[in-house]
CSV table of C-alpha atoms in Angstrom, one decimal:
chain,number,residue,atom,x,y,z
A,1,UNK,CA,-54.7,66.6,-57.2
A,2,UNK,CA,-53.0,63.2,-56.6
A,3,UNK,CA,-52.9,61.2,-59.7
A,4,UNK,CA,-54.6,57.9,-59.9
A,5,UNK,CA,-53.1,54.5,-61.4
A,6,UNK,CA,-54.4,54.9,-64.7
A,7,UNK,CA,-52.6,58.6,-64.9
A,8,UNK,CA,-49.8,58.1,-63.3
A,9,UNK,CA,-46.4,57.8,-65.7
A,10,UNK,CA,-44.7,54.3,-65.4
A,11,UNK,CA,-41.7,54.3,-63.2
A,12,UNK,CA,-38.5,52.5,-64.5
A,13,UNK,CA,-39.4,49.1,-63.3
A,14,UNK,CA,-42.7,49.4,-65.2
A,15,UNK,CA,-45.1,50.0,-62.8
A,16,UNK,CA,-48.0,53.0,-62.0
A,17,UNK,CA,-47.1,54.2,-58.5
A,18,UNK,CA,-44.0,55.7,-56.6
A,19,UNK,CA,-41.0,54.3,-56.6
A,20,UNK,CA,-41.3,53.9,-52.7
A,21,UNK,CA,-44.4,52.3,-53.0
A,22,UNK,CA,-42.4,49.8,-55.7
A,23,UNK,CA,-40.8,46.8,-53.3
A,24,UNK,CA,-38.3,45.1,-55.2
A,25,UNK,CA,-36.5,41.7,-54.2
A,26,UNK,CA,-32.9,41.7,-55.1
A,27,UNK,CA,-31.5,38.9,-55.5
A,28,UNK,CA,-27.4,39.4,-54.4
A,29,UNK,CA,-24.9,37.4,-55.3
A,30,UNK,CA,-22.3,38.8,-53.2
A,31,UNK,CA,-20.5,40.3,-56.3
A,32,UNK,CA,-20.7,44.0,-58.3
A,33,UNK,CA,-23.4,43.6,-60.4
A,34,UNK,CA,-26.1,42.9,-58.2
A,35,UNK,CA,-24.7,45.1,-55.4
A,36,UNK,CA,-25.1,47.6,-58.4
A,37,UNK,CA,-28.5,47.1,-59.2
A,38,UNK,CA,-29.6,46.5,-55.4
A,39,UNK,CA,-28.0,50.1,-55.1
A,40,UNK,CA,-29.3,52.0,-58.3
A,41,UNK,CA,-32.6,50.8,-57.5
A,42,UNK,CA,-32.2,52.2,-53.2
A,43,UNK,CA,-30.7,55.4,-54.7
A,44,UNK,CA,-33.7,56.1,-57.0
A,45,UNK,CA,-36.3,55.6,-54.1
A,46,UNK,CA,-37.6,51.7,-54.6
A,47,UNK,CA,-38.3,49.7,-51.7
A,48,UNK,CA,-35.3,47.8,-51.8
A,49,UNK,CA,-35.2,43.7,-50.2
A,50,UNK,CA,-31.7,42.4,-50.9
A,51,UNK,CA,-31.9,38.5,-50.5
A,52,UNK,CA,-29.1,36.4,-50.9
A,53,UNK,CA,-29.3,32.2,-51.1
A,54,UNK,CA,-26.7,30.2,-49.1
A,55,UNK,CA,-26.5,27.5,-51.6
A,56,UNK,CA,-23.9,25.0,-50.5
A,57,UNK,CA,-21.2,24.2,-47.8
A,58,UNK,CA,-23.0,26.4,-44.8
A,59,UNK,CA,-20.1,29.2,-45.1
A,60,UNK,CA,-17.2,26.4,-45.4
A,61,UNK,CA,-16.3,28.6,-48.4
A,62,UNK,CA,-15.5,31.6,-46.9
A,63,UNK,CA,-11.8,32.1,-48.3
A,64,UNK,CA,-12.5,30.2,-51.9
A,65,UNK,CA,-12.0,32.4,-54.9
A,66,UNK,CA,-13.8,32.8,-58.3
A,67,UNK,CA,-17.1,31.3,-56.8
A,68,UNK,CA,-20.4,32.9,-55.8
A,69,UNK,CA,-23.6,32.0,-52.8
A,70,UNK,CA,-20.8,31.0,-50.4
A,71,UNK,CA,-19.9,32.3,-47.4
A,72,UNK,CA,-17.5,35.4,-48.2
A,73,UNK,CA,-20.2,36.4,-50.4
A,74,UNK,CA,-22.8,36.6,-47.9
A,75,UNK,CA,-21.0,38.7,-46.1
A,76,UNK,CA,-19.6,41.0,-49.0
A,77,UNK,CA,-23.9,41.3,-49.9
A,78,UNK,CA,-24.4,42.2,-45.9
A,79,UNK,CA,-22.3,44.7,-46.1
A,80,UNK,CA,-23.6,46.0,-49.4
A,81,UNK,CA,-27.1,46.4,-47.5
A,82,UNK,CA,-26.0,47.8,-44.3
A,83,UNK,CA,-24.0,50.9,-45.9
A,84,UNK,CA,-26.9,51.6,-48.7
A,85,UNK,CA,-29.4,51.1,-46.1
A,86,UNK,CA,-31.9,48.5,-47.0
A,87,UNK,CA,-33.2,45.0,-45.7
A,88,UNK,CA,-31.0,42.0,-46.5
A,89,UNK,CA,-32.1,38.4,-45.9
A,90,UNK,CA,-29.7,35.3,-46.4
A,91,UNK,CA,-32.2,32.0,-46.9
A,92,UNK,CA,-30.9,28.3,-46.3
A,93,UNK,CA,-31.5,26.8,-50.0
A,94,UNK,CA,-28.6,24.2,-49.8
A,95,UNK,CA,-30.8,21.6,-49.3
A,96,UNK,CA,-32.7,22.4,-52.5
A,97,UNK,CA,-29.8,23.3,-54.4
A,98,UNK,CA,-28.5,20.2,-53.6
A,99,UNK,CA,-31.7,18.0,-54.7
A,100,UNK,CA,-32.6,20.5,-57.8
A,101,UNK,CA,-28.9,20.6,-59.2
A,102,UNK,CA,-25.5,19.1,-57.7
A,103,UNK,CA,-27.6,15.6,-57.9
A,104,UNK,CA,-28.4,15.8,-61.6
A,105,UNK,CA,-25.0,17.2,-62.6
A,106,UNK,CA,-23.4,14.5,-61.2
A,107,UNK,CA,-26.3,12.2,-63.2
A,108,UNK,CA,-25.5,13.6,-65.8
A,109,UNK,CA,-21.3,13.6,-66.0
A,110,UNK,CA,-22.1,9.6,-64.8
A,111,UNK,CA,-24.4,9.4,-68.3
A,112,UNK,CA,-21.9,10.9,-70.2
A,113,UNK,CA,-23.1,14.4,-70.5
A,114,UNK,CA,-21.6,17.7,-70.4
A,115,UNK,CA,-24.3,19.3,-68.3
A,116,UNK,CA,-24.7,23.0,-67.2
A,117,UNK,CA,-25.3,23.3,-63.7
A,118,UNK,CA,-25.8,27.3,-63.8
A,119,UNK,CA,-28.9,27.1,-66.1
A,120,UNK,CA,-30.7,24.7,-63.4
A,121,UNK,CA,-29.9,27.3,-60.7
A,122,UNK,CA,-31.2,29.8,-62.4
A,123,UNK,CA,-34.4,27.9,-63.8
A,124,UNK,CA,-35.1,25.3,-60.5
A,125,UNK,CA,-34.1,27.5,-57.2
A,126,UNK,CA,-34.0,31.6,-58.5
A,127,UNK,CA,-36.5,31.9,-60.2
A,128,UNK,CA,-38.8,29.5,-59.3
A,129,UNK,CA,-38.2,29.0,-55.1
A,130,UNK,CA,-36.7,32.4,-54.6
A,131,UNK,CA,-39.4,34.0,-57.2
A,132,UNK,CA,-41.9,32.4,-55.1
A,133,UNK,CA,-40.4,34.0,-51.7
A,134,UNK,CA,-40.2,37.5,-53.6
A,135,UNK,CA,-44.2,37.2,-54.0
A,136,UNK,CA,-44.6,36.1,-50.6
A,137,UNK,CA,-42.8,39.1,-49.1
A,138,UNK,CA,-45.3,41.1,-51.3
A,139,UNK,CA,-42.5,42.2,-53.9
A,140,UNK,CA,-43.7,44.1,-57.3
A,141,UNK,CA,-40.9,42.9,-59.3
A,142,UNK,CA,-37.9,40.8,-58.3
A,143,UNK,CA,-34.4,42.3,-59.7
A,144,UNK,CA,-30.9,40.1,-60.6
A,145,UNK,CA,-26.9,41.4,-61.7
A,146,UNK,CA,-27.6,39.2,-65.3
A,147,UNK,CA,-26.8,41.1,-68.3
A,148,UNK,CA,-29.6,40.4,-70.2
A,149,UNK,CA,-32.8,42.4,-71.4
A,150,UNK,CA,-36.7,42.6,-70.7
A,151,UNK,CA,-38.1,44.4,-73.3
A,152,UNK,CA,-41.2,45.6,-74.3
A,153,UNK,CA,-43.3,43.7,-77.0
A,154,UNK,CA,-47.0,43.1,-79.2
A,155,UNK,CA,-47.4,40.0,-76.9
A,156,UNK,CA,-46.0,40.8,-73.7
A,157,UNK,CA,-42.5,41.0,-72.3
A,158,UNK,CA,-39.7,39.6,-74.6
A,159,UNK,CA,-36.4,38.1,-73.6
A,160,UNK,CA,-33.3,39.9,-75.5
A,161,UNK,CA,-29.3,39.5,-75.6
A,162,UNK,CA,-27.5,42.1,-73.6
A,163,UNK,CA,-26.3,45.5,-75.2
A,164,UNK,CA,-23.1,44.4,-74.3
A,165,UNK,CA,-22.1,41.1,-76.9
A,166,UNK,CA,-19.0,39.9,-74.7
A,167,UNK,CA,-21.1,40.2,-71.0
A,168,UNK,CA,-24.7,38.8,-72.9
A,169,UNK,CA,-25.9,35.8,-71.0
A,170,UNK,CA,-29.3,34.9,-72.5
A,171,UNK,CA,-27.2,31.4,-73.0
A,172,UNK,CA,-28.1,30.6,-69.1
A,173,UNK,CA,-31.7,32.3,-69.2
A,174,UNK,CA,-33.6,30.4,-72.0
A,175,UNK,CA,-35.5,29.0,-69.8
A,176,UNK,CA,-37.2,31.9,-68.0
A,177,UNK,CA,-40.9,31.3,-68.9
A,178,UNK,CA,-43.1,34.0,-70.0
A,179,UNK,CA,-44.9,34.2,-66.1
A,180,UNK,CA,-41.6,34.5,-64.6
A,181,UNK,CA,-40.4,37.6,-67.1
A,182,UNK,CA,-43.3,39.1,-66.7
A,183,UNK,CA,-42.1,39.6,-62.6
A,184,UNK,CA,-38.1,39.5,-63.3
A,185,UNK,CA,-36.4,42.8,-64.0
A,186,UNK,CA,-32.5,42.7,-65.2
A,187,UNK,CA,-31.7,46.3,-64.7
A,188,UNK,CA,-28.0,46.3,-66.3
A,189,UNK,CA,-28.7,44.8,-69.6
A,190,UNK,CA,-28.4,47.6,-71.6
A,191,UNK,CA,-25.1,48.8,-70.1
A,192,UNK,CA,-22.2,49.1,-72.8
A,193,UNK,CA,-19.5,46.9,-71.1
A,194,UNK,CA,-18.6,45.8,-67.6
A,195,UNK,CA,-16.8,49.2,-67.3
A,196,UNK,CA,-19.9,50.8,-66.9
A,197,UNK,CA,-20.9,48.8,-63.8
A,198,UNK,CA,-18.1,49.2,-61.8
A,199,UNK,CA,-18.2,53.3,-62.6
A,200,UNK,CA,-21.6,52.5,-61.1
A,201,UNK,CA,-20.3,50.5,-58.2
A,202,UNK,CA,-17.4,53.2,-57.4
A,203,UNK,CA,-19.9,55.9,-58.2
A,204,UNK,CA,-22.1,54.5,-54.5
A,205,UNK,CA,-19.1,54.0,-52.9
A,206,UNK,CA,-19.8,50.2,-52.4
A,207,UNK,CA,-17.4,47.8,-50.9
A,208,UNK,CA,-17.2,44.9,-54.0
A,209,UNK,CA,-17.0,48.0,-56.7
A,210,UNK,CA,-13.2,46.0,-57.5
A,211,UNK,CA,-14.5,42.6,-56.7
A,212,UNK,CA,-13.1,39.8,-59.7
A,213,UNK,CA,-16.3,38.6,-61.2
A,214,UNK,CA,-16.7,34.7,-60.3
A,215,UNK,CA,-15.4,32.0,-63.0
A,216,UNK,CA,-16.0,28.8,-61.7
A,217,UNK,CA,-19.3,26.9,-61.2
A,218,UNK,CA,-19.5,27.9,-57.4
A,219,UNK,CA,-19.9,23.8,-55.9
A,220,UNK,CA,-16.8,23.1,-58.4
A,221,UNK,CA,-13.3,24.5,-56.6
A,222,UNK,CA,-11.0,25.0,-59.9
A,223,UNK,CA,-12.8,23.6,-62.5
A,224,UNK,CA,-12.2,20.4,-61.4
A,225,UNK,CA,-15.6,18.3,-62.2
A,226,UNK,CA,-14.1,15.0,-61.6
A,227,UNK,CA,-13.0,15.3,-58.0
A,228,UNK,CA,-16.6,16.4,-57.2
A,229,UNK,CA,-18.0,13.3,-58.9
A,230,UNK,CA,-16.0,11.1,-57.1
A,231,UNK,CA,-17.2,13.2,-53.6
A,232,UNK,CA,-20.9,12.7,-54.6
A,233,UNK,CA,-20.8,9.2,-56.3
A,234,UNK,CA,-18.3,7.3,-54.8
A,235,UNK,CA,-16.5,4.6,-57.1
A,236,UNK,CA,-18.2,6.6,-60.5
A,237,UNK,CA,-14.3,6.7,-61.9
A,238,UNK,CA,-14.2,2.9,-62.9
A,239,UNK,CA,-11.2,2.5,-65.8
A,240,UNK,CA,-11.8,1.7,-69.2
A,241,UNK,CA,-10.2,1.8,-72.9
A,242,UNK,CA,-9.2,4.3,-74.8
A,243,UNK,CA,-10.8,2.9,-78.4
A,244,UNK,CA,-10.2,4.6,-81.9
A,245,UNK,CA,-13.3,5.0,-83.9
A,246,UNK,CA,-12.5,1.8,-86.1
A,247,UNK,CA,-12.2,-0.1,-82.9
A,248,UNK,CA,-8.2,-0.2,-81.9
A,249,UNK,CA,-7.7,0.0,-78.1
A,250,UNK,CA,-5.2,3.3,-78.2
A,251,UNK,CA,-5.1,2.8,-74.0
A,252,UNK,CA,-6.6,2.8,-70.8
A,253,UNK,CA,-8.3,5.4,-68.7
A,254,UNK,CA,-9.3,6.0,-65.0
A,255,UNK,CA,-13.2,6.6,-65.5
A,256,UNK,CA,-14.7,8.3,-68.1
A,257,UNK,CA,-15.9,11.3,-65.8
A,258,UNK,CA,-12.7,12.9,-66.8
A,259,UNK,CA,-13.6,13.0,-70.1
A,260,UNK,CA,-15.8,15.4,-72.0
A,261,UNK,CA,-17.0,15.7,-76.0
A,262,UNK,CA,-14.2,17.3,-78.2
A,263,UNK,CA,-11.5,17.3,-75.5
A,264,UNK,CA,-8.0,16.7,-77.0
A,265,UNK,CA,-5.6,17.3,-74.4
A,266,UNK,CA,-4.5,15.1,-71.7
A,267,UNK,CA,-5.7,11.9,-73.8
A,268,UNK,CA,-2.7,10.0,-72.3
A,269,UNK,CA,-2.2,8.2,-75.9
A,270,UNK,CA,1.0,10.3,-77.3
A,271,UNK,CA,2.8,9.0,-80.4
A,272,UNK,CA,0.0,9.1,-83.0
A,273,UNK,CA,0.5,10.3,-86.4
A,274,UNK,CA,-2.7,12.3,-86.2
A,275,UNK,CA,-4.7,14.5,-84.0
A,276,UNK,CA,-7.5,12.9,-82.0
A,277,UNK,CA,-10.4,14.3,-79.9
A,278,UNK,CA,-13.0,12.7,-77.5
A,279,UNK,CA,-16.2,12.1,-80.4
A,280,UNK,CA,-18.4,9.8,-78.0
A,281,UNK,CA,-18.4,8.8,-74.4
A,282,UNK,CA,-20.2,4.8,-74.3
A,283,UNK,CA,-20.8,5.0,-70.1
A,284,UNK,CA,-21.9,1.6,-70.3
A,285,UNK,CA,-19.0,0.4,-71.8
A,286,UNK,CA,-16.8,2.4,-70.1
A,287,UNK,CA,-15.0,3.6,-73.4
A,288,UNK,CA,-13.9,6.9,-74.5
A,289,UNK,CA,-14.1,6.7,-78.1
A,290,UNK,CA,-11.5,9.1,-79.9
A,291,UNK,CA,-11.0,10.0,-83.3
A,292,UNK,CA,-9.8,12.6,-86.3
A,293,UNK,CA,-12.0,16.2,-85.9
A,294,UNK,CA,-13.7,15.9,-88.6
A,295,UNK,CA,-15.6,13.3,-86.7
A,296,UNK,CA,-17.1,15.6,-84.1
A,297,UNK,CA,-19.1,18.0,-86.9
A,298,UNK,CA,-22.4,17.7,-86.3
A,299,UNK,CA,-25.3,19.1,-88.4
A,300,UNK,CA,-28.5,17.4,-86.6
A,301,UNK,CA,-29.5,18.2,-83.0
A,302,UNK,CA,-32.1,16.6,-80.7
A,303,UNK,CA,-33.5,18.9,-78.0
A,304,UNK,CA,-35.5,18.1,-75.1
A,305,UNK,CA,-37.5,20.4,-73.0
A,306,UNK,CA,-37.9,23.1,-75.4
A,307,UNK,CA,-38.8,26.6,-74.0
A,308,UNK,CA,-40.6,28.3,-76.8
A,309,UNK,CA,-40.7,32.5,-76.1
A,310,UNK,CA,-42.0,33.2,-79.6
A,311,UNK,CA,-45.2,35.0,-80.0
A,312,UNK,CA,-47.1,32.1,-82.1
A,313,UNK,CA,-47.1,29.0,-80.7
A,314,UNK,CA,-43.8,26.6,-81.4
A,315,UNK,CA,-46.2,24.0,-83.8
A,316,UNK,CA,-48.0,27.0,-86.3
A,317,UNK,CA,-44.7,26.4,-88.3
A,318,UNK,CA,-42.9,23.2,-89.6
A,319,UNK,CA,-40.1,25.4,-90.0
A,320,UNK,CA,-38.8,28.3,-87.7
A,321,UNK,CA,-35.5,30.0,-89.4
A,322,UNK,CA,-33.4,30.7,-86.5
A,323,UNK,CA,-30.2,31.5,-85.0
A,324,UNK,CA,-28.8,29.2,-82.3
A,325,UNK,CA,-26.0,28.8,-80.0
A,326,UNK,CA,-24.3,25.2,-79.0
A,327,UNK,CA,-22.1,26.4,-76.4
A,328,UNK,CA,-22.1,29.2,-74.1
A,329,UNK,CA,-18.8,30.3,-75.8
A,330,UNK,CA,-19.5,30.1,-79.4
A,331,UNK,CA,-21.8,33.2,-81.7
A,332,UNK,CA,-25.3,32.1,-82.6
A,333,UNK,CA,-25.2,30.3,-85.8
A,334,UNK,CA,-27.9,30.0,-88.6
A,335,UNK,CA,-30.3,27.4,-88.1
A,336,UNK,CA,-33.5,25.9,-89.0
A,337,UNK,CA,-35.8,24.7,-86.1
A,338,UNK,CA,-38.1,21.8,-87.0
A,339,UNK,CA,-40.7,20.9,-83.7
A,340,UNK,CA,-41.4,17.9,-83.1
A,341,UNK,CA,-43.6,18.4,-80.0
A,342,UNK,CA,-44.1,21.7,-78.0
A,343,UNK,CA,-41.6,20.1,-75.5
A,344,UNK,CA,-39.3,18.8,-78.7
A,345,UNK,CA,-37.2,19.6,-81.6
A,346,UNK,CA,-34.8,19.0,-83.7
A,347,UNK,CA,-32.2,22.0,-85.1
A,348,UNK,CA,-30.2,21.6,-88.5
A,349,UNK,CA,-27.5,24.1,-88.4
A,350,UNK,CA,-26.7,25.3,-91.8
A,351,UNK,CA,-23.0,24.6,-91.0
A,352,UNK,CA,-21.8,21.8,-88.8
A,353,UNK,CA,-20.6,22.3,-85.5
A,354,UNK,CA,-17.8,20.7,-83.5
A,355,UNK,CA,-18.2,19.3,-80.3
A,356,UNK,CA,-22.1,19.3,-79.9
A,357,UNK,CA,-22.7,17.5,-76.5
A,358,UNK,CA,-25.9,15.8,-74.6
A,359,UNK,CA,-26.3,17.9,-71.8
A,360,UNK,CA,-25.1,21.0,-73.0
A,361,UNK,CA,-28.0,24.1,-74.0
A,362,UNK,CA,-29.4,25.0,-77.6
A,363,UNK,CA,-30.2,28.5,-77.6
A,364,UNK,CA,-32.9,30.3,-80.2
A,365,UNK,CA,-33.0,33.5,-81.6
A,366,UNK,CA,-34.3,35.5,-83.8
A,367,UNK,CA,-32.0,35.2,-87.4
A,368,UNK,CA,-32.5,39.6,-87.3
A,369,UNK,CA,-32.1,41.9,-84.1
A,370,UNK,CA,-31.5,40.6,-80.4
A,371,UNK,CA,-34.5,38.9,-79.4
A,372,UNK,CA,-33.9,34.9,-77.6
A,373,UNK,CA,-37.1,33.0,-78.6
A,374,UNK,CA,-36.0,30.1,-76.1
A,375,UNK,CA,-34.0,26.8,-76.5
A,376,UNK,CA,-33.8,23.2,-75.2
A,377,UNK,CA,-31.4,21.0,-73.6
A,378,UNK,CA,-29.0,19.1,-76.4
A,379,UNK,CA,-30.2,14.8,-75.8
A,380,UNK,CA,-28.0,14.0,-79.4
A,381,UNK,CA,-26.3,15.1,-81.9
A,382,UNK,CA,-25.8,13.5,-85.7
């Protein structure tokens, strides 16, 4: 006798029926770790759709190195598809990419902000636009390469860091909202290392298993932010002065979109006495204010935005003892969260920070075990 939904043992994406009767949307990169999960997920019996987003330049990209969504990953996710054996789909989102996040980074550089373009993908086009085409092709679940971890919880699906501390990146995903992790799945979060994926990827035999991950922000050839300004805002690198903190001009500059909070190198003012770093960026001004390190500790941040995956609402407590991460690259630090509004807050970090910048993330988490309870986007620091 066949056994009904409410009998029937949950499969490892979660659900009560067979894992051929699961359709999962993958969404592929072009790179190992979704080609992994796309083919884990074929080789255990799911109803794999591999869909991957042509994001910017219309395949210009096909030799560039380091990035990801251009055209030599298109192909590279193609092939992936065709030897496994499932569906794959590539969907024209450059317009949207465009309008949802090349035009606010370069906003945001022109304001003086340090922003993080990667977050907005990952908030305004996959997994908001592509989530929504996942549902309309009748998906279950849709399925991603991030190392990060949906787990189980009282009050629904939680959000936690990856098993893996060097590969975590719940820095890019705090603003996954609770309807959207209740449909996303992140099948290698609970890997040990990277090692472990390309085992996997050598294991089915697939074509990217010795792939180099991607480094760069993919619409930003070699790091270089400034030349793709000047592309998208023509005339945004106006000069300016190079002014200390107690007002001497040190130099001159050729626009302050070269420029970012805590930078020390490539100043152009040699012969000081002392060390100096970039401590504030006046736009309107044009002037890149330097001065000595101890100038850019900061122990006050103002977040907009706030994403709040707790289970009581963000305003039961004044006070939410936390840890939080500034940058991407630094460990969570102890905190204590005071809201403001449910959208609002302001984070005093028990120990000052260096280099806190508008534009860059704040990232919650619990102060004991792994779990992110959310973040905001960084307006000041003080």
């Amino acid at each position: 006798m066949p056994l009904d939904s409410a009998t029937r043992p949950l499969n490892s994406l979660g659900f009560a029926k067979p894992e051929a009767e699961t359709r999962v949307l993958v969404a592929m990169s072009g790179g190992v770790d979704s080609s992994v999960v796309a083919a884990q997920l074929a080789e255990e019996g799911y109803d794999v759709v591999g869909i991957t987003l042509q994001l910017y330049d219309h395949g210009a990209a096909l030799a560039k190195k380091g990035a990801c969504c251009a055209g030599r990953d298109i192909h590279d996710a193609r092939r992936v598809a065709e030897q496994v054996g499932f569906p794959h789909y590539v969907l024209d989102y450059e317009n949207a990419f465009r309008e949802a996040v090349i035009e606010e980074f370069a906003d945001a550089y022109l304001a003086g902000a340090t922003p993080v373009p990667c977050i907005r993908c990952n908030e305004r086009v996959k997994f908001r636009d592509l989530l929504e085409t996942a549902r309309e092709l009748d998906a279950d679940c849709m399925a991603t390469g991030h190392y990060i971890r949906r787990m189980a919880g009282a009050q629904g699906p939680e959000l936690h860091r990856a098993a893996d501390p060097a590969r975590d990146q719940s820095y890019f995903l705090f603003s996954t909202t609770r309807e959207q992790l209740e449909f996303l799945r992140f099948p290698l979060g609970g890997l040990p290392d990277k090692a472990a994926t390309r085992a996997l990827a050598a294991k089915y035999g697939l074509p990217v298993a010795d792939k180099p991950d991607s480094q760069d922000i993919c619409f930003v050839p070699e790091g270089n932010y400034a030349s793709v300004i000047e592309k998208l805002r023509p005339g945004a690198a106006e000069p300016g002065e190079i002014v200390h903190a107690d007002g001497r001009v040190l130099g001159v500059h050729e626009g302050v979109i070269h420029y970012t909070i805590g930078q020390r190198r490539g100043l152009g003012i040699g012969g000081l006495t002392e060390p100096l770093f970039v401590v504030r960026l006046d736009v309107d001004a044009r002037q890149v204010i330097v001065g000595p390190k101890e100038m850019l500790a900061t122990r006050l941040v103002h977040l907009g935005e706030v994403n709040w995956l707790g289970d009581a609402p963000i305003g039961t407590q004044a006070e939410w003892p936390v840890l939080v991460r500034v940058r991407s690259t630094r460990p969570p630090r102890e905190a204590i969260l005071r809201p403001v509004s449910e959208r609002e807050a302001v984070v005093e970090l028990l120990a000052p920070e260096e280099g806190v910048s508008p534009g860059q993330a704040c990232v919650f988490y619990e102060t004991e075990g792994t779990r992110v309870l959310g973040g905001g986007w960084i307006r000041a620091g003080g």
